[in-house]
XYZ file of C-alpha atoms in Angstrom:
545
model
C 62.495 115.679 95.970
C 61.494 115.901 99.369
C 64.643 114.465 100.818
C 66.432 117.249 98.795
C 64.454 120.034 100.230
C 65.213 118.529 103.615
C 68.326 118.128 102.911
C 68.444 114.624 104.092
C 71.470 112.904 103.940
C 75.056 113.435 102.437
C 75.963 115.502 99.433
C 78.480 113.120 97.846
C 80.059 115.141 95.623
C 84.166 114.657 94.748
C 84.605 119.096 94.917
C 83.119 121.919 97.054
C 83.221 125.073 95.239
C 85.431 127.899 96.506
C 85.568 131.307 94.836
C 89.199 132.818 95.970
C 90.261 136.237 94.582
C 87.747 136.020 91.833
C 88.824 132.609 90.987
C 86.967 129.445 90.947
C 88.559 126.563 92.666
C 87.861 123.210 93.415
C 88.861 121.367 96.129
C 87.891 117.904 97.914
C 85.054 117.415 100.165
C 85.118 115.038 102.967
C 82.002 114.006 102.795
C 82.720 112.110 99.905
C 83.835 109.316 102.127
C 79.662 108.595 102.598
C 79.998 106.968 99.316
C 82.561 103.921 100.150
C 81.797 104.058 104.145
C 78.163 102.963 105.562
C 78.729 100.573 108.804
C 82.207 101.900 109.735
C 82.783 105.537 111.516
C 85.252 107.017 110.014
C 86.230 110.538 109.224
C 89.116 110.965 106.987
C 91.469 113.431 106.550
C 90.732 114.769 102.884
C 93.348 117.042 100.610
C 93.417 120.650 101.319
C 94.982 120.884 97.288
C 93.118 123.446 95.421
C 92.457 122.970 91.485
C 91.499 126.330 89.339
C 88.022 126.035 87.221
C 88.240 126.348 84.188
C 91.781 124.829 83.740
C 94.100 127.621 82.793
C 95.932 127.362 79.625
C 99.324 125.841 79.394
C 98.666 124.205 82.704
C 100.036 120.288 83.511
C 97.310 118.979 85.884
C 98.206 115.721 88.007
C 95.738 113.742 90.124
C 97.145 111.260 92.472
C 94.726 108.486 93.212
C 95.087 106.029 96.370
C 94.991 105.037 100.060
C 96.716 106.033 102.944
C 100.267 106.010 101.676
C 99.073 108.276 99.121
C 97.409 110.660 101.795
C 100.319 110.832 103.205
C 100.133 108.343 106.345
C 101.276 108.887 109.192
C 102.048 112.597 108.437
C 98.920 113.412 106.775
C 99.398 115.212 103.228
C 102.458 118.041 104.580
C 104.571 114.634 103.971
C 103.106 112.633 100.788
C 104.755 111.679 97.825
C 102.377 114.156 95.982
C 104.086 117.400 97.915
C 107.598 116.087 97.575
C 106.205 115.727 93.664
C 105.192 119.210 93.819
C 108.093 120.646 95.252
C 110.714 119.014 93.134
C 108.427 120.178 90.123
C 108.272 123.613 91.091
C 111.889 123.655 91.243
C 112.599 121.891 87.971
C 109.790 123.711 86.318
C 109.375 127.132 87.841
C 108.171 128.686 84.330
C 105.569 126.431 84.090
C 102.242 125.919 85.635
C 102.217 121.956 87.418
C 99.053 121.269 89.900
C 99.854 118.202 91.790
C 95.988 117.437 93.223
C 96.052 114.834 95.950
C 92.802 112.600 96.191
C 94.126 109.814 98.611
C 91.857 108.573 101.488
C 92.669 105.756 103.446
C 91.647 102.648 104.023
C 89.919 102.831 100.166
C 90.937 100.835 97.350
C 90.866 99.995 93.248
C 86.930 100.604 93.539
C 87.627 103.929 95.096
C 90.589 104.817 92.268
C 88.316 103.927 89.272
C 84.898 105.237 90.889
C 87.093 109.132 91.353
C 88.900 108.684 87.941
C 85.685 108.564 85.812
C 84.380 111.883 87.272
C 87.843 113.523 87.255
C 88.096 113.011 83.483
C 85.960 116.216 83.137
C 88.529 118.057 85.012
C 90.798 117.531 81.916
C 93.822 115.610 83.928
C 97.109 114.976 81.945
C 98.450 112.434 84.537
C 96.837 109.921 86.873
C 99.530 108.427 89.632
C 98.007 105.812 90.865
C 99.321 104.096 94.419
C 97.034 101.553 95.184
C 96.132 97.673 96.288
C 97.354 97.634 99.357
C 94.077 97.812 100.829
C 92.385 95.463 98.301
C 90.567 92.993 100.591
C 90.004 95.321 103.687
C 89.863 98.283 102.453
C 86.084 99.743 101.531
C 83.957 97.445 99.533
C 86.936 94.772 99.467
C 86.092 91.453 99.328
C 86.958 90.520 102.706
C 85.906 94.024 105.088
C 83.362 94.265 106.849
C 82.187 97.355 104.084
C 81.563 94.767 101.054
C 79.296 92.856 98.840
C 80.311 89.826 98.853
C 82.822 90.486 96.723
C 80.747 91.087 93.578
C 82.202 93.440 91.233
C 78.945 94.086 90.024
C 76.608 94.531 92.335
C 79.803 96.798 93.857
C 79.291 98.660 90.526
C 75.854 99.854 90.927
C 75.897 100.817 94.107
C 78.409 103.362 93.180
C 75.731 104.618 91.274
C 73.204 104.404 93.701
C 74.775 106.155 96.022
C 74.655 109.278 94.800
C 70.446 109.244 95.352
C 69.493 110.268 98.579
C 66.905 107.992 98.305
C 69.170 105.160 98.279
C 71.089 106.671 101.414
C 67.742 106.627 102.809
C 67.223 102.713 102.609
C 70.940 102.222 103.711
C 70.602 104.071 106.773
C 67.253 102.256 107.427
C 68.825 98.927 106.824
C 72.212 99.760 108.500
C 70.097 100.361 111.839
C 67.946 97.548 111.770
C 71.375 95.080 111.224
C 72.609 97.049 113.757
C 69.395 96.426 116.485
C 69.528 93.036 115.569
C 73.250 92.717 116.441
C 74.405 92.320 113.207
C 76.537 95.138 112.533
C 79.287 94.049 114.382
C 81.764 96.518 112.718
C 80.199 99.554 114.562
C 79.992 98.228 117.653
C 84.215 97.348 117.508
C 86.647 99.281 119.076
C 90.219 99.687 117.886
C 92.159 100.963 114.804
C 90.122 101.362 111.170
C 92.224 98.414 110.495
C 90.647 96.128 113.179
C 87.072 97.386 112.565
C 87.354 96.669 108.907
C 89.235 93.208 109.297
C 89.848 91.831 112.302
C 88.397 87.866 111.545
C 88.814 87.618 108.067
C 91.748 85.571 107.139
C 92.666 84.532 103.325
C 94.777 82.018 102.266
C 96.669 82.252 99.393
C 95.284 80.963 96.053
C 92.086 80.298 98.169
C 88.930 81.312 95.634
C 88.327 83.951 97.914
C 91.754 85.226 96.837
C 91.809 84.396 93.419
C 88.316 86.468 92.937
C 89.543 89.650 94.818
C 93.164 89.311 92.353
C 90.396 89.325 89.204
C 88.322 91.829 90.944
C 91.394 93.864 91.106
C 92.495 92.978 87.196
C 89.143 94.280 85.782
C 89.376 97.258 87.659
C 93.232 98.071 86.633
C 91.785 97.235 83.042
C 88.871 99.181 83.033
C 91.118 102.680 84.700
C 93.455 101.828 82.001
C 90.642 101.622 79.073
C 89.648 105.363 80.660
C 92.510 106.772 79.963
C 93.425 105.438 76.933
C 89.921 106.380 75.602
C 90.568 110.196 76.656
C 93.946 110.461 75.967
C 95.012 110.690 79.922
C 98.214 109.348 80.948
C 98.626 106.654 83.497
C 101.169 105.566 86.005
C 100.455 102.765 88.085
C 103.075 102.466 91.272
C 104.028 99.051 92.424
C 103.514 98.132 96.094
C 106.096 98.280 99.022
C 106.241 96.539 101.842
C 108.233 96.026 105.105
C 109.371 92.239 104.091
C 112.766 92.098 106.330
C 111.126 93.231 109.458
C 107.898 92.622 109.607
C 106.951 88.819 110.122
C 103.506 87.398 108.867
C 100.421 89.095 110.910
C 99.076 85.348 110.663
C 100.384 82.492 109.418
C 97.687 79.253 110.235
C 94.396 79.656 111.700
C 92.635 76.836 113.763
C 91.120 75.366 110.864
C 94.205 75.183 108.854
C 96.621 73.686 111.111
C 100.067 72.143 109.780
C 100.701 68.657 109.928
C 102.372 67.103 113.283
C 105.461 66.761 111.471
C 105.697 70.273 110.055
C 105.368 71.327 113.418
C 108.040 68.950 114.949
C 110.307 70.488 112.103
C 109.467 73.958 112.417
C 109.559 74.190 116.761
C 112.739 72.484 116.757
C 114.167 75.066 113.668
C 113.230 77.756 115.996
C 114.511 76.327 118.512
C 118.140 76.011 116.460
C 117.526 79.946 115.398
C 116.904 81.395 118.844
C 120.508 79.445 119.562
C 121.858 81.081 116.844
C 122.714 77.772 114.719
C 121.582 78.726 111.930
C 122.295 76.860 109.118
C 120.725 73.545 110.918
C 117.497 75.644 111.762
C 117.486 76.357 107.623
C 117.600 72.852 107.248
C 114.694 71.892 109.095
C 112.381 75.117 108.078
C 112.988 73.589 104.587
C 112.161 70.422 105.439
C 109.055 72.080 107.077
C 107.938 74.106 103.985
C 108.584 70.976 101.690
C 105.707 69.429 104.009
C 103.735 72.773 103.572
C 104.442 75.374 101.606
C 101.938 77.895 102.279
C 103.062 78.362 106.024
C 104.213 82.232 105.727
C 106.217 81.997 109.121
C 107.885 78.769 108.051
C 109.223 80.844 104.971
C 109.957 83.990 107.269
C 112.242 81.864 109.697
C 113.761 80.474 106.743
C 114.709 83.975 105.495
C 115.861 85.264 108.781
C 118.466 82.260 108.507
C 119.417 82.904 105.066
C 119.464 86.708 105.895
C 121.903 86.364 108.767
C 124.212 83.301 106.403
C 124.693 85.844 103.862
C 122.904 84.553 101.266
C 120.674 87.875 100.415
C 118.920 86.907 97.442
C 117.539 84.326 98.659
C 116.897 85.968 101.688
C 114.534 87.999 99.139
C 113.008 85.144 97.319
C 111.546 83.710 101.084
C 110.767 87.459 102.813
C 108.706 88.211 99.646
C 106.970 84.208 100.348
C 106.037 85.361 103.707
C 104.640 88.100 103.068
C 102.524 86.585 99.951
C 101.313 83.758 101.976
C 100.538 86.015 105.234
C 96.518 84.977 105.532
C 95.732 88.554 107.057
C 96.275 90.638 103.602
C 97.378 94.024 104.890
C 100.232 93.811 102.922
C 99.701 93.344 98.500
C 101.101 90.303 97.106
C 103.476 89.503 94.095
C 100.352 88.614 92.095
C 98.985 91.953 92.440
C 102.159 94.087 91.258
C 102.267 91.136 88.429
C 99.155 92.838 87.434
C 100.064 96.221 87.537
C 102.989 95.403 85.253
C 101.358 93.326 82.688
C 99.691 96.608 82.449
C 102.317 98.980 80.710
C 101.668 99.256 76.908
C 104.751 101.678 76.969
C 102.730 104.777 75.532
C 99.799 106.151 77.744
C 99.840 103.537 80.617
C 103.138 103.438 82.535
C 103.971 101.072 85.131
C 106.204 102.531 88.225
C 108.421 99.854 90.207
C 109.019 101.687 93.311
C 109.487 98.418 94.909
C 112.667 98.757 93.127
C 113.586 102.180 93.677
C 113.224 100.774 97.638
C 115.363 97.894 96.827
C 118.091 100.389 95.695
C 117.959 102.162 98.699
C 117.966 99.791 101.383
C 120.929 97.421 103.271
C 121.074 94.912 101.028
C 117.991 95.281 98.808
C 115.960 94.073 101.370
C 113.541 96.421 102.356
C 112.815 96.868 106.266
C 112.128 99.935 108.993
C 115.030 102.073 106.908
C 112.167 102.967 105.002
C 109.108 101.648 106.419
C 107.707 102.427 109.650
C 105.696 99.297 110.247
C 104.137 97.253 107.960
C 103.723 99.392 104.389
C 103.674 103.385 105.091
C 106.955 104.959 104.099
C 108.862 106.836 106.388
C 109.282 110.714 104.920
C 112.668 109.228 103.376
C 110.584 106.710 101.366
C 108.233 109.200 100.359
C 111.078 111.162 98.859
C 112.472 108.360 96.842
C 108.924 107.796 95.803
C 108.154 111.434 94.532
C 111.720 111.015 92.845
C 110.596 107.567 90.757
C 107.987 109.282 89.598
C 109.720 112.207 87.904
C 112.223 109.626 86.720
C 109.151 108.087 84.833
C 107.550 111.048 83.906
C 110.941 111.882 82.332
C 110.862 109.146 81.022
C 107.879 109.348 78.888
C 108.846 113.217 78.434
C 105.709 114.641 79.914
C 106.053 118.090 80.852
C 108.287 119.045 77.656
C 108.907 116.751 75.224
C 113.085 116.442 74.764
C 115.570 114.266 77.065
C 118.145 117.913 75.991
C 115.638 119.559 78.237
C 114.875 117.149 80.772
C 118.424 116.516 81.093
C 119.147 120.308 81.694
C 116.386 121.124 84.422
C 116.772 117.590 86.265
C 120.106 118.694 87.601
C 118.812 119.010 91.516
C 120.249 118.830 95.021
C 118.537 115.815 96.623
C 119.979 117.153 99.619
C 119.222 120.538 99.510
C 115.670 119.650 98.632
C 115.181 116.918 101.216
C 116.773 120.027 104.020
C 114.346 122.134 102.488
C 111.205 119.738 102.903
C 108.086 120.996 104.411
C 108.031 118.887 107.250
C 108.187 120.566 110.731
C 109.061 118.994 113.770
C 105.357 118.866 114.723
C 104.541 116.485 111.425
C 107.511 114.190 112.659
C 105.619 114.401 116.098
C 102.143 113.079 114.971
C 103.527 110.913 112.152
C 105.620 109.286 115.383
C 102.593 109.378 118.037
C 100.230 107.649 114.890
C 102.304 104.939 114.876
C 102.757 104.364 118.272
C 98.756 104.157 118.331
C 98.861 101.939 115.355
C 101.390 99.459 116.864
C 99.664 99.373 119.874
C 96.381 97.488 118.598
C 95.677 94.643 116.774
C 97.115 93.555 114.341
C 100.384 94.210 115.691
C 99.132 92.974 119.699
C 96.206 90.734 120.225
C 95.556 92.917 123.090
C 95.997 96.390 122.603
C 98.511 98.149 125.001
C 97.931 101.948 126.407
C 100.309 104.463 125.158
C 102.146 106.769 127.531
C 100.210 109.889 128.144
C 102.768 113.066 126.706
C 104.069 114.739 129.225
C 102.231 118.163 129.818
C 105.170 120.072 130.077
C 106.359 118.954 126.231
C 104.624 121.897 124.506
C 105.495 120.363 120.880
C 103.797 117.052 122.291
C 100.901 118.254 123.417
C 99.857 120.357 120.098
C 100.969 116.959 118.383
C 98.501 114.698 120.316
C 95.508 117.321 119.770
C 96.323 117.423 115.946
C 96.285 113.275 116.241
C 93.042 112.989 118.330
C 91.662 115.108 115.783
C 90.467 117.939 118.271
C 92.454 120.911 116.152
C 92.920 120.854 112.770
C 96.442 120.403 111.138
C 96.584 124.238 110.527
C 95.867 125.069 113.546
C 98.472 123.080 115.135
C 101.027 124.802 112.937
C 99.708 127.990 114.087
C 99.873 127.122 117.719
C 103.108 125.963 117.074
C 104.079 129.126 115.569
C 103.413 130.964 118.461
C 104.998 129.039 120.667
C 108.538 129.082 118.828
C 107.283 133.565 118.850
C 107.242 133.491 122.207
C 110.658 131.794 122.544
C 111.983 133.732 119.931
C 112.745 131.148 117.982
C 112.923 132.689 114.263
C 114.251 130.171 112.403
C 111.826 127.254 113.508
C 109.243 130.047 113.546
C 110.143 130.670 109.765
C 109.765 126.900 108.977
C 106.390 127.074 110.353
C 104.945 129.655 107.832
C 106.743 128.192 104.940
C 105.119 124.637 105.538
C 101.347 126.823 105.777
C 102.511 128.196 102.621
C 103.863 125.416 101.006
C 100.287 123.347 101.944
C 97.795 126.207 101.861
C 98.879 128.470 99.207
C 95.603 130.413 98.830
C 95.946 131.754 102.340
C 97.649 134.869 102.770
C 97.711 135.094 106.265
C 100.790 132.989 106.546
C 102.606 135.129 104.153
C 102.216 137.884 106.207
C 103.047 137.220 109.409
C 106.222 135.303 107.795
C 106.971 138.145 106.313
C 106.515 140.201 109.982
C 109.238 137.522 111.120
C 111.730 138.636 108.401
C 111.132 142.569 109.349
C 111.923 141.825 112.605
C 115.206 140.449 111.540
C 115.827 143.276 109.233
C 115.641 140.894 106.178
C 113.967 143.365 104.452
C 114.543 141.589 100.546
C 112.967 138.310 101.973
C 110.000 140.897 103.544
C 109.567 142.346 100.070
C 109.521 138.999 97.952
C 106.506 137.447 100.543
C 104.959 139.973 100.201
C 104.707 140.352 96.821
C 103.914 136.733 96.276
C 100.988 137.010 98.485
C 99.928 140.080 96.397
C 99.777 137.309 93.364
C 97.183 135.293 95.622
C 94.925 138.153 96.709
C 95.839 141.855 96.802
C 95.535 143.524 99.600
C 96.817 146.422 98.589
């Protein structure tokens, strides 16, 4: 009681409360991080989606549940699957009433997805879209990151419900400083990405128990999500994982403790050896004749596919990229086993698995999916989330959510990819952080053992500048859309100027201000319909009249 009064510690709530035009809205509160985070600094960027209390009738309510690909990384939530989802909705269904509620945070995981869904079930969802396992073993009380338990599902269990007592905080934060005097709380004291201060030293092998354990971890979470639903009557689609397989070799393939045999290594130096001369069917031979001495060596089975990439022979090409990647030992990147489990999981009624590993497949040089979609490792570029957003309306056509007849599905599914991928929220200042993000990301560990500067931006490159506040977190993403917005004013630059009020618009709908000054921009092109029809959309948000 005391600590309440004093207001000591975090309020861990999922929603902060937000009365707009009368309304009541929910919307996500950052500080619900507190709950998955203790040792680790972090401060994520959380969904600025509002959700109307009490759900209005007739209303189709979607929560997508995830980590960072789902938040949107590295554009942030103005380029996530979930707003491409929205947008193609709103187009298909503009009669109808669709919230598309984004709940990602990164670096979270299954614990994270099933801890959120249990509370959201009072917010009466129709459709979970789940992305998620990715971050299974690093990610927040994973079984190898440096915020765990030991891996016990259990234990993990109950402090999810602990949490929420700011008693319980209390004793954390005591503990947390006194591992932390005694030098034990090593992941604070790190510098580097959230993926090196959650990860850097643990290493699984595959099949290890350690591996097997966070797989079953993972299964009884999937299960228990799935029994949620089922049990209120939610639908469920769970999205397989993609991953860069074709150009991204194995973070680590053997550690010091694990080292290959003296003849796997006379095989596999002289194979590369044979590749680097660009003899490549003799440097196949010998990387087989490597992996038949150990087959668990990820970059023995990554050299191998290079050779059978660049011979022609593509499938097999697959068969060894997807090896590599499953028997990488640093596990940024999901395994077969894990989309095995999200696929045993579709009961072809309420629980529906998604293969956008597929959809990726389709839409990459030779099925083989590389940086045509991905930007390094696993986070889509904003092509890939557009294919993504599109799988899922597939599916949810599919199962005829929404209305209820393939006659009617067929009839309003009948859009211009193109016209909607021109038409995509993304400015020129998204592609500007998304592309400065991954330079920082790339520039670390695990991509360098030493991490690299980046180039400072040049002060002159206005766009650049606004881009690298926005990514150092020192202005908010609005604001860097407003000071954007001016600077394409002053340069009379209407059409970019345009873009930049639609994308506030399109991302913070409650706000009027944006529809106001876009419409000031039409006036002072004498497009006095466009003028009219802002405005009177922003008088269906809050009159001001």
């Amino acid at each position: 009681f005391t600590l309440r009064i004093s207001n000591y510690g975090a309020d861990v709530s999922l929603f902060t409360t937000e009365i707009l035009n009368g309304k009541t809205y929910k919307v996500m509160n950052p500080a619900v991080k507190e709950r998955y985070f203790s040792r680790v600094d972090f401060s994520p960027n959380t969904s600025p989606d509002y959700f109307q209390i009490p759900k209005p009738d007739s209303t189709f309510r979607i929560f997508c549940l995830g980590g960072s690909t789902t938040a949107g990384f590295p554009y942030s939530f103005v380029g996530s699957f979930s707003t491409f989802l929205r947008d193609r909705l709103k187009m298909m269904f503009p009669d109808k009433k669709i919230e598309v509620v984004n709940l990602g945070m990164t670096a979270t995981n299954s614990y994270t997805v099933l801890d959120l869904a249990k509370e959201l079930v009072d917010y009466q969802p129709d459709l979970f879209l789940v992305y998620d396992g990715h971050n299974e073993f690093y990610g927040a009380l994973g079984i190898a990151s440096h915020e765990s338990f030991a891996g016990s599902r259990w234990f993990t269990q109950l402090y999810l419900k602990l949490v929420h007592f700011r008693s319980f905080q209390l004793f954390r934060n005591i503990f947390s400083q006194m591992m932390s005097m005694f030098g034990k709380n090593s992941a604070e004291q790190q510098s580097g990405t959230m993926m090196e201060r959650l990860a850097r030293g643990q290493y699984i092998r595959y099949g290890s128990d350690k591996y097997q354990q966070c797989l079953e971890n993972y299964r009884a979470n999937v299960e228990e999500l799935a029994d949620l639903c089922k049990n209120n009557n939610i639908s469920l689609f769970l999205g397989a994982q993609v991953s860069n397989i074709r150009d991204r070799a194995p973070f680590v393939s053997v550690t010091e403790d694990a080292k290959p045999s003296a003849k796997f290594a006379l095989h596999f130096n002289k194979g590369k050896e044979l590749l680097k001369n660009e003899k490549y069917a003799e440097a196949l031979s010998l990387f087989e004749k490597a992996i038949a001495l150990d087959s668990a060596q990820a970059d023995a089975h990554y050299n191998a596919a290079l050779c059978l990439d660049t011979l022609g022979r593509k499938h097999e090409a697959l068969i060894a990229y997807t090896k590599a990647r499953d028997y990488d030992m640093l596990r940024f990147r999901m395994s077969s086993d894990f989309n095995n489990v999200l696929r045993g999981m579709d009961d072809d009624k309420l629980i529906t698995f998604v293969d956008v590993e597929r959809k990726f497949k389709a839409n990459s040089p030779d099925s083989l999916i590389g940086n045509t979609l991905i930007l390094e490792h696993l986070h889509p570029n904003a092509r890939g989330y557009f294919l993504m957003a599109k799988e899922y309306v597939w599916m949810m056509h599919w199962r005829k959510l929404i209305v209820q007849t393939d006659d009617e599905w067929n009839r309003r599914d009948n859009l211009d990819d193109e016209k909607l991928w021109n038409e995509r929220p993304i400015t020129e200042l998204d592609e500007r952080c998304a592309q400065r993000r991954t330079e920082l990301l790339k520039a670390g560990w695990p991509f360098r053992n030493e991490s690299l500067p980046v180039p400072d931006v040049d002060r002159k490159d206005t766009i650049g500048v606004i881009a690298e506040q926005v990514v150092r977190g020192l202005i908010s993403w609005e604001e860097g859309h407003v000071a954007v917005a001016d600077h394409y004013a002053r340069r009379g630059d209407f059409a970019k100027l345009e873009r930049e009020y639609k994308t506030l618009i399109n991302q913070i709908p409650l706000n009027i201000s944006a529809y106001l000054l876009l419409a000031q921009v039409y006036l002072q092109q004498n497009k006095n319909l466009e003028a009219a029809t802002i405005l009177v959309s922003s008088l269906e948000v809050e009159k001001t009249v």
